[in-house]
Coordinates of C-alpha atoms in Angstrom, one line a residue:
Chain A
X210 CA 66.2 58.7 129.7
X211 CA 63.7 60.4 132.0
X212 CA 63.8 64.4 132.3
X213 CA 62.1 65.2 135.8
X214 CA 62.2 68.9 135.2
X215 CA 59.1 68.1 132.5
X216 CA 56.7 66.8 134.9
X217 CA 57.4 69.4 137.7
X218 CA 55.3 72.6 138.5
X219 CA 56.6 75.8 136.7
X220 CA 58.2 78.5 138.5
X221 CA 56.4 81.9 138.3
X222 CA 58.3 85.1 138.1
X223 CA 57.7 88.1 138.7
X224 CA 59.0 90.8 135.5
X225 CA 57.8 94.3 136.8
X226 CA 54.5 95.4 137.5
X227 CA 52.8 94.4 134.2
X228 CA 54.3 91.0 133.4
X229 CA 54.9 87.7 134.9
X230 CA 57.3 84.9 133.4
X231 CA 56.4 81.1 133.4
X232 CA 59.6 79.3 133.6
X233 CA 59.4 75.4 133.1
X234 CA 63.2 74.6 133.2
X235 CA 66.7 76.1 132.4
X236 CA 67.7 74.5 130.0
X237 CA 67.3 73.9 125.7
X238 CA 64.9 71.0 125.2
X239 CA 62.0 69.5 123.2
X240 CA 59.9 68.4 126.2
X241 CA 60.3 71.8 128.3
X242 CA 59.8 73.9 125.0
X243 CA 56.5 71.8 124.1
X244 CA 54.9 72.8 127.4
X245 CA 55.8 76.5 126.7
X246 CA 54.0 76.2 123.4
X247 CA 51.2 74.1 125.1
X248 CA 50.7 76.9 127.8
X249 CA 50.7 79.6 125.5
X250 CA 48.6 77.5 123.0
X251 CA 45.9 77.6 125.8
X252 CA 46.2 81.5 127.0
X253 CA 46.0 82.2 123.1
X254 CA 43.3 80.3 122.8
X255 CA 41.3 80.0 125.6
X256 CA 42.4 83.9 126.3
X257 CA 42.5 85.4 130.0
X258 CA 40.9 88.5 130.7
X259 CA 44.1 91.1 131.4
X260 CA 46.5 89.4 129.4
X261 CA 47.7 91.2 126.8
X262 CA 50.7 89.5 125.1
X263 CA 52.9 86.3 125.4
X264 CA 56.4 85.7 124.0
X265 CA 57.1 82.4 124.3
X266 CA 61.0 81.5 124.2
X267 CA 63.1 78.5 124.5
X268 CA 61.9 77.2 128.0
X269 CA 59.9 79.9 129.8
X270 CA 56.5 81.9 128.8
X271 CA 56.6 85.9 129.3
X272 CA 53.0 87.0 130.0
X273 CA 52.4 90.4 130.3
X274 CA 49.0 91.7 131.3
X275 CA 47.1 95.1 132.6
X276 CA 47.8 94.9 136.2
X277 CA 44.3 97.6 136.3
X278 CA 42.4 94.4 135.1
X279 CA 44.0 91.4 136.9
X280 CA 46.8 91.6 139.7
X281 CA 49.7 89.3 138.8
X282 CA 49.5 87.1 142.2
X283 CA 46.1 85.9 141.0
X284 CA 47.5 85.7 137.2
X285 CA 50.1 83.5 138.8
X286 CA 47.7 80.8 140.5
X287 CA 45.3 81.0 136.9
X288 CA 48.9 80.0 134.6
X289 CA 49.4 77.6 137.1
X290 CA 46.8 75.7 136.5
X291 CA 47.0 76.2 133.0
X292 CA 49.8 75.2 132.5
X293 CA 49.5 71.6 134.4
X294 CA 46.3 71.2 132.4
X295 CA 48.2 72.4 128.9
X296 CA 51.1 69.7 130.2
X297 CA 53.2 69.1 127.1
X298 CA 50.7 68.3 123.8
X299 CA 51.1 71.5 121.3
X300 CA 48.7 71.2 118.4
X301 CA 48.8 72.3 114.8
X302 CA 52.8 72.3 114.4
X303 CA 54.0 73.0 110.5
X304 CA 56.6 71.5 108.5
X305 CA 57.9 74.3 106.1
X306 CA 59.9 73.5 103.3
X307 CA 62.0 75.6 103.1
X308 CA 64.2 76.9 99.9
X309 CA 67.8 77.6 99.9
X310 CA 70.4 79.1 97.4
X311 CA 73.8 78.0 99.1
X312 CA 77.1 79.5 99.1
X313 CA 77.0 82.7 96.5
X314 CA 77.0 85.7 98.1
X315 CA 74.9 85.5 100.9
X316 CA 76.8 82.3 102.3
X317 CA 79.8 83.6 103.2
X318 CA 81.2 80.6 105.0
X319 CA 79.9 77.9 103.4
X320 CA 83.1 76.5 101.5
X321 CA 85.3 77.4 105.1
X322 CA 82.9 75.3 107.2
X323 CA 83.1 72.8 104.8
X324 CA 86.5 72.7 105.0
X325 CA 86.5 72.9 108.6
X326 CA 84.3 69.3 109.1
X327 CA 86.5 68.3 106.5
X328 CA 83.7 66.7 103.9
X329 CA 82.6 68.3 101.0
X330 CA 79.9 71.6 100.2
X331 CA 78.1 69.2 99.2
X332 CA 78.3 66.7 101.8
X333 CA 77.3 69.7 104.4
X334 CA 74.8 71.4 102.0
X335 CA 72.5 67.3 102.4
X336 CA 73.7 67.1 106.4
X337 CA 72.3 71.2 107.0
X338 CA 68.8 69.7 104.7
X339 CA 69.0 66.3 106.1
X340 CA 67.2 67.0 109.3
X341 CA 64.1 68.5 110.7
X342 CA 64.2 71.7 113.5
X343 CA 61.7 72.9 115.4
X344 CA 61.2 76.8 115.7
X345 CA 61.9 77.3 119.3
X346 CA 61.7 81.1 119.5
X347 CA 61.5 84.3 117.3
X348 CA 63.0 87.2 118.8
X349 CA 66.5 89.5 118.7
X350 CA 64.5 91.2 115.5
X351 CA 61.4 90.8 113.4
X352 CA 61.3 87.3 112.1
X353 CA 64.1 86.0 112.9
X354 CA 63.8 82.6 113.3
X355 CA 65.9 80.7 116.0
X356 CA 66.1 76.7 115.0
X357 CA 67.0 73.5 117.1
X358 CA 68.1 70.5 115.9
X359 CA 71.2 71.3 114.2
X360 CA 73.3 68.0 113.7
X361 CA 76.2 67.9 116.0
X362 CA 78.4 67.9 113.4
X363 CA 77.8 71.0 112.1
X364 CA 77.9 73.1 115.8
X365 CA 80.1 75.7 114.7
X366 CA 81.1 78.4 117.2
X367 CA 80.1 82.1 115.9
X368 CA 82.8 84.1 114.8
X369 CA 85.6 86.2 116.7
X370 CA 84.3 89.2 114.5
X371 CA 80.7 89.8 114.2
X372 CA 80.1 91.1 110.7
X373 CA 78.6 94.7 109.8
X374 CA 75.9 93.8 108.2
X375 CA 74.4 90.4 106.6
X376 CA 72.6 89.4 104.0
X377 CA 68.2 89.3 104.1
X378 CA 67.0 85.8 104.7
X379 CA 70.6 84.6 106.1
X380 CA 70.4 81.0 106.8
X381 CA 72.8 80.3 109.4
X382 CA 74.6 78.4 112.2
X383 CA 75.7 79.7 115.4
X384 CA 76.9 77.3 117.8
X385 CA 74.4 74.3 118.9
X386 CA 72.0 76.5 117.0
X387 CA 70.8 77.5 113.1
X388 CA 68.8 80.1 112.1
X389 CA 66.9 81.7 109.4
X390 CA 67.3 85.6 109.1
X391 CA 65.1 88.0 108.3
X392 CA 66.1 91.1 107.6
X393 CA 70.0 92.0 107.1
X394 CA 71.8 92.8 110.8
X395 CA 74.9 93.0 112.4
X396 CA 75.9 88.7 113.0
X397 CA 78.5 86.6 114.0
X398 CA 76.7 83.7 112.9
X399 CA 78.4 81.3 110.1
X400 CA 76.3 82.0 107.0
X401 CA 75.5 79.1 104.5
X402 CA 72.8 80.8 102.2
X403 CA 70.3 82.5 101.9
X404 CA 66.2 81.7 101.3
X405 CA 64.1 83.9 98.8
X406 CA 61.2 83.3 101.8
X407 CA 60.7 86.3 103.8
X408 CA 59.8 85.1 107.3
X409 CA 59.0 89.3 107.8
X410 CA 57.4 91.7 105.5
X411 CA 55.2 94.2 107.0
X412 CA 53.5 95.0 103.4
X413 CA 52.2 91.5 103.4
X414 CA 48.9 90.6 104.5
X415 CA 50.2 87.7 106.2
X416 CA 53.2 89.7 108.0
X417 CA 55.0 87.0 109.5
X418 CA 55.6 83.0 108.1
X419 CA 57.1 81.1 110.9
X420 CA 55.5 80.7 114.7
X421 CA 57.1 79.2 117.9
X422 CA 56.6 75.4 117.6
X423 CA 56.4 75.3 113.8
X424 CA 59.1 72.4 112.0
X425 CA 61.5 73.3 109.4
X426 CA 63.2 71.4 106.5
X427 CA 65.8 73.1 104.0
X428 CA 66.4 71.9 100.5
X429 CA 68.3 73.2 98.1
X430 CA 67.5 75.7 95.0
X431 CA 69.7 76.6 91.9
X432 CA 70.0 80.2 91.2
X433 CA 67.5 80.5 89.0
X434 CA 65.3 78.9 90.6
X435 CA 66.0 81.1 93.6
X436 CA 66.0 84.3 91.3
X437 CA 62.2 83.0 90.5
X438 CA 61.5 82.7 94.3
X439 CA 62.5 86.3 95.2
X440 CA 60.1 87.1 92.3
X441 CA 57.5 85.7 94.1
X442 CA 58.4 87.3 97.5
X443 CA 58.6 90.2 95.7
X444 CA 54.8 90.1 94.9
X445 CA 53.9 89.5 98.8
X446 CA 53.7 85.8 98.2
X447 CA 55.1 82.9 101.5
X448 CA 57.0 81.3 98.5
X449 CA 57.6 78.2 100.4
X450 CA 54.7 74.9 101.6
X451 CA 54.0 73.3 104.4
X452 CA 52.3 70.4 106.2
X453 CA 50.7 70.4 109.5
X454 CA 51.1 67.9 111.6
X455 CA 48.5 66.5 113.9
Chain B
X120 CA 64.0 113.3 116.2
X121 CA 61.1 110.5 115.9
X122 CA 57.9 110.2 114.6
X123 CA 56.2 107.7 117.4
X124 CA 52.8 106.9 118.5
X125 CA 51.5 104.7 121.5
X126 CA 53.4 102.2 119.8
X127 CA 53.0 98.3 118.5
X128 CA 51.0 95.6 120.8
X129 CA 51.3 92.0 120.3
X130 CA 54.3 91.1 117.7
X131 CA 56.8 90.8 120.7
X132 CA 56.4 87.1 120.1
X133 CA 57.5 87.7 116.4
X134 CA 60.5 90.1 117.3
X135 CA 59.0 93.3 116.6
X136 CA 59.2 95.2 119.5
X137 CA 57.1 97.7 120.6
X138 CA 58.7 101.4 120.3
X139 CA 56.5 103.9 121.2
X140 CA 57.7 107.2 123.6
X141 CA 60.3 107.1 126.1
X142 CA 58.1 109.3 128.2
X143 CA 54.4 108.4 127.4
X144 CA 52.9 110.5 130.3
X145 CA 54.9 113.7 128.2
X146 CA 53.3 113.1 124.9
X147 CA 50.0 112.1 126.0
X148 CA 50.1 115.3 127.6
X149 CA 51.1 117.0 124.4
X150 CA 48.4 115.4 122.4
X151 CA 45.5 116.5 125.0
X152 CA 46.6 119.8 124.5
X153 CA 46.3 120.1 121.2
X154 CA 43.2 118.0 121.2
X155 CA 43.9 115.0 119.7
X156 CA 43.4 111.6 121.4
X157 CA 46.0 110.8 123.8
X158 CA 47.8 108.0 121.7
X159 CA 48.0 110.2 118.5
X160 CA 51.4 110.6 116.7
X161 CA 54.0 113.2 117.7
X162 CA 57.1 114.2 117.2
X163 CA 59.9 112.5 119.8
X164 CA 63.3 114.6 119.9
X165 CA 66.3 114.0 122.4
X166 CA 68.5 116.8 123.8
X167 CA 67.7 119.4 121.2
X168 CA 64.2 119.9 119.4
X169 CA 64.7 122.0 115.6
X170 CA 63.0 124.1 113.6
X171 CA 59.4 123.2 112.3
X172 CA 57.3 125.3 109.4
X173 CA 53.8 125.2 109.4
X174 CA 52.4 125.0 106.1
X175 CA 48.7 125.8 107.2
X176 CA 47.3 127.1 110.8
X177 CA 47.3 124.5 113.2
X178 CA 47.8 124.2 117.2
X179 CA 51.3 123.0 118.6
X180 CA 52.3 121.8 122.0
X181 CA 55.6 120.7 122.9
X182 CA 55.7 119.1 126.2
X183 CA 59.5 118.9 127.8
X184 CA 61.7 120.6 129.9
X185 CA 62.8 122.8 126.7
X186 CA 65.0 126.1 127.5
X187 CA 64.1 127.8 124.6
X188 CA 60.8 127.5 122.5
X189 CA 59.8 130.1 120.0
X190 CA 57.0 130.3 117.7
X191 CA 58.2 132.8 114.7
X192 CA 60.9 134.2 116.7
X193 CA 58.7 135.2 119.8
X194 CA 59.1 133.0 123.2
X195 CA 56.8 131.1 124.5
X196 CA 55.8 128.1 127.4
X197 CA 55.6 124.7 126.9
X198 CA 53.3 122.1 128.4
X199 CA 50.6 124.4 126.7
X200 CA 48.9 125.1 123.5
X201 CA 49.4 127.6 120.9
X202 CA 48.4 128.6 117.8
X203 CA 50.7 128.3 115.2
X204 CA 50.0 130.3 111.7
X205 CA 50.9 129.0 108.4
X206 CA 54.5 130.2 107.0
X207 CA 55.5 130.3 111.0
X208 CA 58.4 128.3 112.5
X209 CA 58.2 126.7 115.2
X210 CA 61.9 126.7 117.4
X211 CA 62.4 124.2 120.1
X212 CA 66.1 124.6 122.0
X213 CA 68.6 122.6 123.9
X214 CA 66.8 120.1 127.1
X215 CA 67.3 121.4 130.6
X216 CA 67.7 118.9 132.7
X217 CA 66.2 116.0 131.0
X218 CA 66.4 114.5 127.6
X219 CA 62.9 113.8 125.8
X220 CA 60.6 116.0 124.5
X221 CA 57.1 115.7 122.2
X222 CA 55.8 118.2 119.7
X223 CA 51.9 117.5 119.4
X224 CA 50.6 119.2 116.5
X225 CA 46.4 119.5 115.6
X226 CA 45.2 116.5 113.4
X227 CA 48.6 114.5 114.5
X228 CA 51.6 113.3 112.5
X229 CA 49.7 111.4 109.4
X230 CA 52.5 109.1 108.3
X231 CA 51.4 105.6 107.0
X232 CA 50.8 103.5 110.1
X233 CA 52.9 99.7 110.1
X234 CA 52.0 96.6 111.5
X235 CA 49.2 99.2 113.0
X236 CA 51.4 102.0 114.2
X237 CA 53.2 105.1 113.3
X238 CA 56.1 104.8 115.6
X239 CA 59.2 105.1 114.1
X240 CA 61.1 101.6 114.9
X241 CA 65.0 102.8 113.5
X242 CA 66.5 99.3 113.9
X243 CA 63.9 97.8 111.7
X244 CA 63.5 101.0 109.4
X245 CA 59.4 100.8 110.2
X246 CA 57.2 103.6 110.9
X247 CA 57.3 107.6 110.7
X248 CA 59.2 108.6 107.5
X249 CA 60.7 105.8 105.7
X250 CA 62.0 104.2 109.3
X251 CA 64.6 106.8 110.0
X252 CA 65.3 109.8 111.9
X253 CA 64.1 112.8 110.2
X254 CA 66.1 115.0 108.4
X255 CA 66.0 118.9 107.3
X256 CA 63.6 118.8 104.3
X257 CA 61.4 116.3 105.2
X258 CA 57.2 117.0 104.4
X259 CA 55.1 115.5 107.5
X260 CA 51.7 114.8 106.5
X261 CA 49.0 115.8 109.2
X262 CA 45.6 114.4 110.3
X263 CA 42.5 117.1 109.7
X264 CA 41.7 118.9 112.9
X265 CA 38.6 121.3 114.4
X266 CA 39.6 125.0 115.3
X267 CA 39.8 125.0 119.0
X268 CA 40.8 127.2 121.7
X269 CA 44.4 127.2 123.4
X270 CA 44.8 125.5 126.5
X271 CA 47.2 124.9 129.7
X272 CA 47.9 122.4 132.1
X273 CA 45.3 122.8 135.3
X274 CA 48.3 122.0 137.6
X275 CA 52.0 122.6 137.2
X276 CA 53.8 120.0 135.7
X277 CA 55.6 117.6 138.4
X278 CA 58.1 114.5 138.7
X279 CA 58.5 112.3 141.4
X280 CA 62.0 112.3 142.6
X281 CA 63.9 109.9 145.5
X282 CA 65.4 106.7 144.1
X283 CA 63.8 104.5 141.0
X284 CA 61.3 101.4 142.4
X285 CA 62.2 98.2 141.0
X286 CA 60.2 94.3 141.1
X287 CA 63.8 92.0 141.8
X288 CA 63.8 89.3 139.2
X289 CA 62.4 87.2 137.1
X290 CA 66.5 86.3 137.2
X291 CA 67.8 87.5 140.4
X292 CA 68.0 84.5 141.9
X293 CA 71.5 84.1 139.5
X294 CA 73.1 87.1 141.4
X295 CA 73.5 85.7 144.8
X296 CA 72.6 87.7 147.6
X297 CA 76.0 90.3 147.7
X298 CA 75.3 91.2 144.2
X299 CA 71.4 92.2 145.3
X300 CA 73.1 94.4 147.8
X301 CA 75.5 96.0 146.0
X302 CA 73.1 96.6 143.0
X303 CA 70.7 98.3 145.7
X304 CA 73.2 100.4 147.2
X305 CA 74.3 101.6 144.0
X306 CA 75.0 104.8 142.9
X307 CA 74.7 104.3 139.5
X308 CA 74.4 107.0 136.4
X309 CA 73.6 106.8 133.1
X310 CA 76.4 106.8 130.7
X311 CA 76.6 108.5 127.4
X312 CA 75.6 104.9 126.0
X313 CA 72.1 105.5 126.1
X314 CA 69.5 105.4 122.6
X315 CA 66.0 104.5 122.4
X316 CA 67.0 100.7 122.7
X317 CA 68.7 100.9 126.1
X318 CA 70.9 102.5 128.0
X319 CA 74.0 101.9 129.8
X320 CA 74.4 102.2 134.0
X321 CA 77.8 103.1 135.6
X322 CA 78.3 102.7 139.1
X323 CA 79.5 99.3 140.9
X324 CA 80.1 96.2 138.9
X325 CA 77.4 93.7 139.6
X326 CA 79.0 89.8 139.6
X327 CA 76.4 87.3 138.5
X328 CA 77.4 84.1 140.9
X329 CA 75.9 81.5 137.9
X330 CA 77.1 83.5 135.3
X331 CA 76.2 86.0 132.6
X332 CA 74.6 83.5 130.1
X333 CA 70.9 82.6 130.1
X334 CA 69.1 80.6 127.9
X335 CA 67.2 83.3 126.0
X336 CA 63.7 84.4 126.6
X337 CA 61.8 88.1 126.7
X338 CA 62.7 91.5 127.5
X339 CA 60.4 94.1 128.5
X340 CA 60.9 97.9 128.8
X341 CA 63.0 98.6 132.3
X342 CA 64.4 95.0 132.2
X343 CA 67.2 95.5 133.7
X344 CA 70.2 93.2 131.8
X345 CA 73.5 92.6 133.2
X346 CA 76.4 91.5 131.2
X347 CA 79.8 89.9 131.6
X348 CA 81.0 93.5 131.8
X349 CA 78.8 93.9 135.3
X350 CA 77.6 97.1 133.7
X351 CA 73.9 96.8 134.0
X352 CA 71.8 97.9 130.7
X353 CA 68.2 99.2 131.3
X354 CA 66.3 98.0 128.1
X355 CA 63.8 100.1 126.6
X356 CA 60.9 100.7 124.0
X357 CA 63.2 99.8 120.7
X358 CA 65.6 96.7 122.4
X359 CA 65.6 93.1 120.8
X360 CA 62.7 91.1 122.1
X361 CA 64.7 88.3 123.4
X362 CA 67.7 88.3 125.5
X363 CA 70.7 85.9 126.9
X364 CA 72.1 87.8 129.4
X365 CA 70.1 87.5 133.1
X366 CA 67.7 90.4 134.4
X367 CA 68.6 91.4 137.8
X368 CA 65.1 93.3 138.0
X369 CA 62.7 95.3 136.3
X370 CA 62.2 98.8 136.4
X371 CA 59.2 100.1 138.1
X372 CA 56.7 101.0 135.0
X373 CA 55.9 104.8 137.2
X374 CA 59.5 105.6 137.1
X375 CA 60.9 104.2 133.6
X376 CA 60.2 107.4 132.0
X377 CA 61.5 109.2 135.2
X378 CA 64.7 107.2 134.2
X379 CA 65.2 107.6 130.7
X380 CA 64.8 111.5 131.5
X381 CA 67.8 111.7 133.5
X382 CA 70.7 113.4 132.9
X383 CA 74.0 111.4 132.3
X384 CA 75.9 113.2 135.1
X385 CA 73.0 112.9 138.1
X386 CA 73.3 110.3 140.4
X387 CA 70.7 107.5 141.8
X388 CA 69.7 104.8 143.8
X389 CA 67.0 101.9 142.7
X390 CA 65.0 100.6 145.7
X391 CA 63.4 97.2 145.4
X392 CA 59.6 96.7 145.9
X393 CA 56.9 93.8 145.5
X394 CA 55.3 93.6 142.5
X395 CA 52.0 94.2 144.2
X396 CA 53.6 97.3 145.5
X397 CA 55.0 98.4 142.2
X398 CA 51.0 97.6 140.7
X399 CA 49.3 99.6 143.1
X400 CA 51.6 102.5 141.9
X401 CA 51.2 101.8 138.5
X402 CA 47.3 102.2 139.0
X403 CA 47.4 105.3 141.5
X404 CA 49.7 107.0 138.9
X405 CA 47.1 106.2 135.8
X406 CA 44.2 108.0 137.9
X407 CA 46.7 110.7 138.4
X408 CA 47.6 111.6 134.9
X409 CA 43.5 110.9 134.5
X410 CA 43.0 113.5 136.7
X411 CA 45.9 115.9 135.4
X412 CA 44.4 114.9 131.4
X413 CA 40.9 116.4 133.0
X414 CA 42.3 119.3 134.7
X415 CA 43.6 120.3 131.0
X416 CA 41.9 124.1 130.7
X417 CA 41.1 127.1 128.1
X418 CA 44.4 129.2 128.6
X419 CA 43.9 133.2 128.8

């Protein structure tokens, strides 16, 4: 299959005086959320004088600048070009292994799902590991980590109810999309665990684990072994490895 | 009332969002009249200030439209300086006609700066005193600071007023055109639903013609959301980074604070303009405020 909207021109819009977004597509997709990685790779690294920050989300690029320094119409015609040079290649993606302690009190709705799909904890605990994601955005609250990829069979929609409050390092599923939590929040997400990584802790010298881009794989951890984790965290430590990938 | 500072730069894309003052022209205004430098940490209160006790001599300047302000029981002006002496309390009354104020004290608010700021973020518990709100009781640690004479404003203190300027987009285009209209003929006020996140409009429901869902992607300050409810929300300094709901436009950055002062009951009108337009008035309104930070004098 073939997806046009990849190979077409960006549209450029305008978000207030001091920001512009770069929108590649509407929809939730590998190819449109590697050219927002690419672009902002490139403004990262190349840098462009006025710009000041870039969020990059699922399938557009929010670049907000000092309109004193640059104006955003000739912004617009530099990101266009950038981002037809950038195309679609990101570099330097990481896969994280990531730990998790299922079911016990952080995941809530671990033995309900798996009664829902009608298969075993088990049997959901290998599907949830048996796949990469791909970090497609951070955002709603520090570190918390929104993941595509989620095998079909586990789309779950979120609950009627939101909860109060949810466990720290939630790992989740709401919807087509799973998640890892940072900090405990208000959710409606399903919640199957929790991991003893913090992907936020401002005391750490490395605040933040994951970025936009960045691959993900789950495996499982006995309590202990999770006990031993938060240990770790404890002591400002990314208690989790990773790869990079070319 | 909130410690907060010129706020965090450049962890939107990690979902830490900026906070910082609702009305940054107010408490850079406050710091330069104490002397500090303009991005120094203050203290951000809404509708009512409190009572503050000095424990050694420093200058105070509390920059909002405050009814009553007293300094060891005696009245005096804001949006100037004054010497405050140790063992003295410093009153700050009810808001007239507006909703934030700063207190600017010599030497600044010396809280612990996070993620390289002191602004109180209350969602994430970052920032001032243990992430919160303060409470009676609480000991703020201050910054060391030169003796120096009171001072005043060189010109009064003045707001633009007429309707609020706002750049259409970057998802207007889901509206249709009768929703544009209707969202610029308005009135709209702000509702009781209103915190340093974002706050709530009421006034006609605006009908997005492709729907209330986006696929997420960034907020700003003044991104103006609107949900299924067709009760736009003006997002501000402490909102989630990200959003799913589509932005019918952005506030002008000259009038956000303008916004956020208004009064719940006081009706308005936004007006659309390019973003060029809404640039040049960012710029002209910086060497303004330049100009009104230089004019700062000795007062009598």
């Amino acid at each position: 299959m073939t997806h046009p909207s990849t190979s077409t021109a960006p549209r450029i819009l305008p978000a207030g005086d001091a920001a512009l977004v770069v929108e590649f597509g509407d929809e939730i997709s590998v190819e449109l959320h590697d050219r927002v990685i690419a672009l902002d790779q490139a403004v990262q690294t190349e840098g462009v004088l006025g710009v000041t920050e870039t969020v990059p989300t699922y399938r557009s690029l929010l670049v907000l600048y000092d309109p004193g320094v640059i104006r955003g119409a000739v912004l617009a015609e530099t990101l266009a070009i950038m981002a037809q040079k950038a195309g679609g290649r990101m570099q330097g993606s990481r896969l994280w292994h990531v730990p998790v302690l299922y079911g016990h009190d952080a995941g809530l709705d671990l033995d309900e799902m798996a009664k829902m799909k009608g298969m075993t904890t088990q049997a959901l605990i290998a599907l949830h590991g048996s796949v990469d994601y791909r970090v497609y955005m951070i955002g709603f609250a520090p570190g918390f980590t929104y993941l595509g990829g989620l095998p079909e069979t586990l789309h779950t929609p979120r609950l009627t109810t939101p909860r109060q409050l949810t466990s720290a390092g939630g790992i989740a599923i709401g919807g087509a999309q799973a998640c890892i939590g940072a900090l405990p929040s208000p959710s409606g997400w399903r919640f199957l665990g929790r991991t003893p990584l913090r992907s936020f802790d401002p005391a750490r010298e490395e605040v933040f684990a994951f970025r936009p881009g960045d691959m993900i794989r789950f495996h499982p951890v006995t309590e202990n072994e999770a006990t031993a984790l938060d240990a770790r965290s404890a002591k400002g430590e990314i208690c989790a490895d990773y790869e990079v990938a070319g | 009332m909130t410690v907060q500072d010129a706020g965090r730069r450049g962890m939107l894309r990690f979902g830490v969002s900026g906070a910082g003052p609702m009305d940054p022209d107010a408490m850079r205004m406050a710091n330069a009249l104490v002397g500090n430098p303009a991005d120094a940490a203050t203290l951000e209160f809404a509708f009512f200030g409190g009572a503050i006790r000095f424990g050694d001599d420093r200058m105070v300047a509390v920059c909002g439209a405050v009814r009553d302000l007293r300094i060891g029981g005696n009245p005096v002006a804001p949006w100037q300086s004054h010497l405050v002496r140790a063992g003295q309390e410093v009153t700050i009354g009810a808001m007239a006609e507006a909703v934030w104020g700063y207190v600017a004290i010599g030497g600044g608010i010396g809280t612990q700066p996070v993620l390289g700021a002191r602004s109180t973020h209350l969602r994430t518990g970052i920032g001032g005193i243990e992430g919160r709100t303060l409470q009676a009781g609480d000991m703020l640690p201050l910054g060391g600071a030169e003796p120096m004479p009171m001072r005043k404003l060189g010109a009064p203190w003045r707001v633009r007023s007429g309707a609020i300027h706002v750049v259409p987009g970057p998802q207007d285009d889901r509206f249709g055109a009768t929703a544009v209209t209707v969202f610029l003929r308005g009135p709209f006020t702000v509702t009781q639903k209103r915190d340093r996140m974002a706050m709530v409009l009421d006034g006609p429901r605006i009908h997005a013609e492709m729907g209330h869902d986006i696929v997420s992607d960034g907020t700003l300050p003044g991104s103006i959301q609107v949900p299924g409810s067709g009760q736009p929300l003006v997002l501000l300094s402490d909102r989630q980074t990200t959003g799913g709901y589509p932005k019918i436009a952005t506030i002008a950055s000259v009038d956000l604070p303008r916004l956020a002062q208004m009064v719940s009951s006081r009706p308005f009108r936004f007006t659309a303009i390019s973003q060029s337009r809404a640039e040049d008035m960012l710029i002209a309104h910086r060497d303004s405020f330049s100009r009104a930070l230089a004019e700062v004098e000795t007062a009598r």
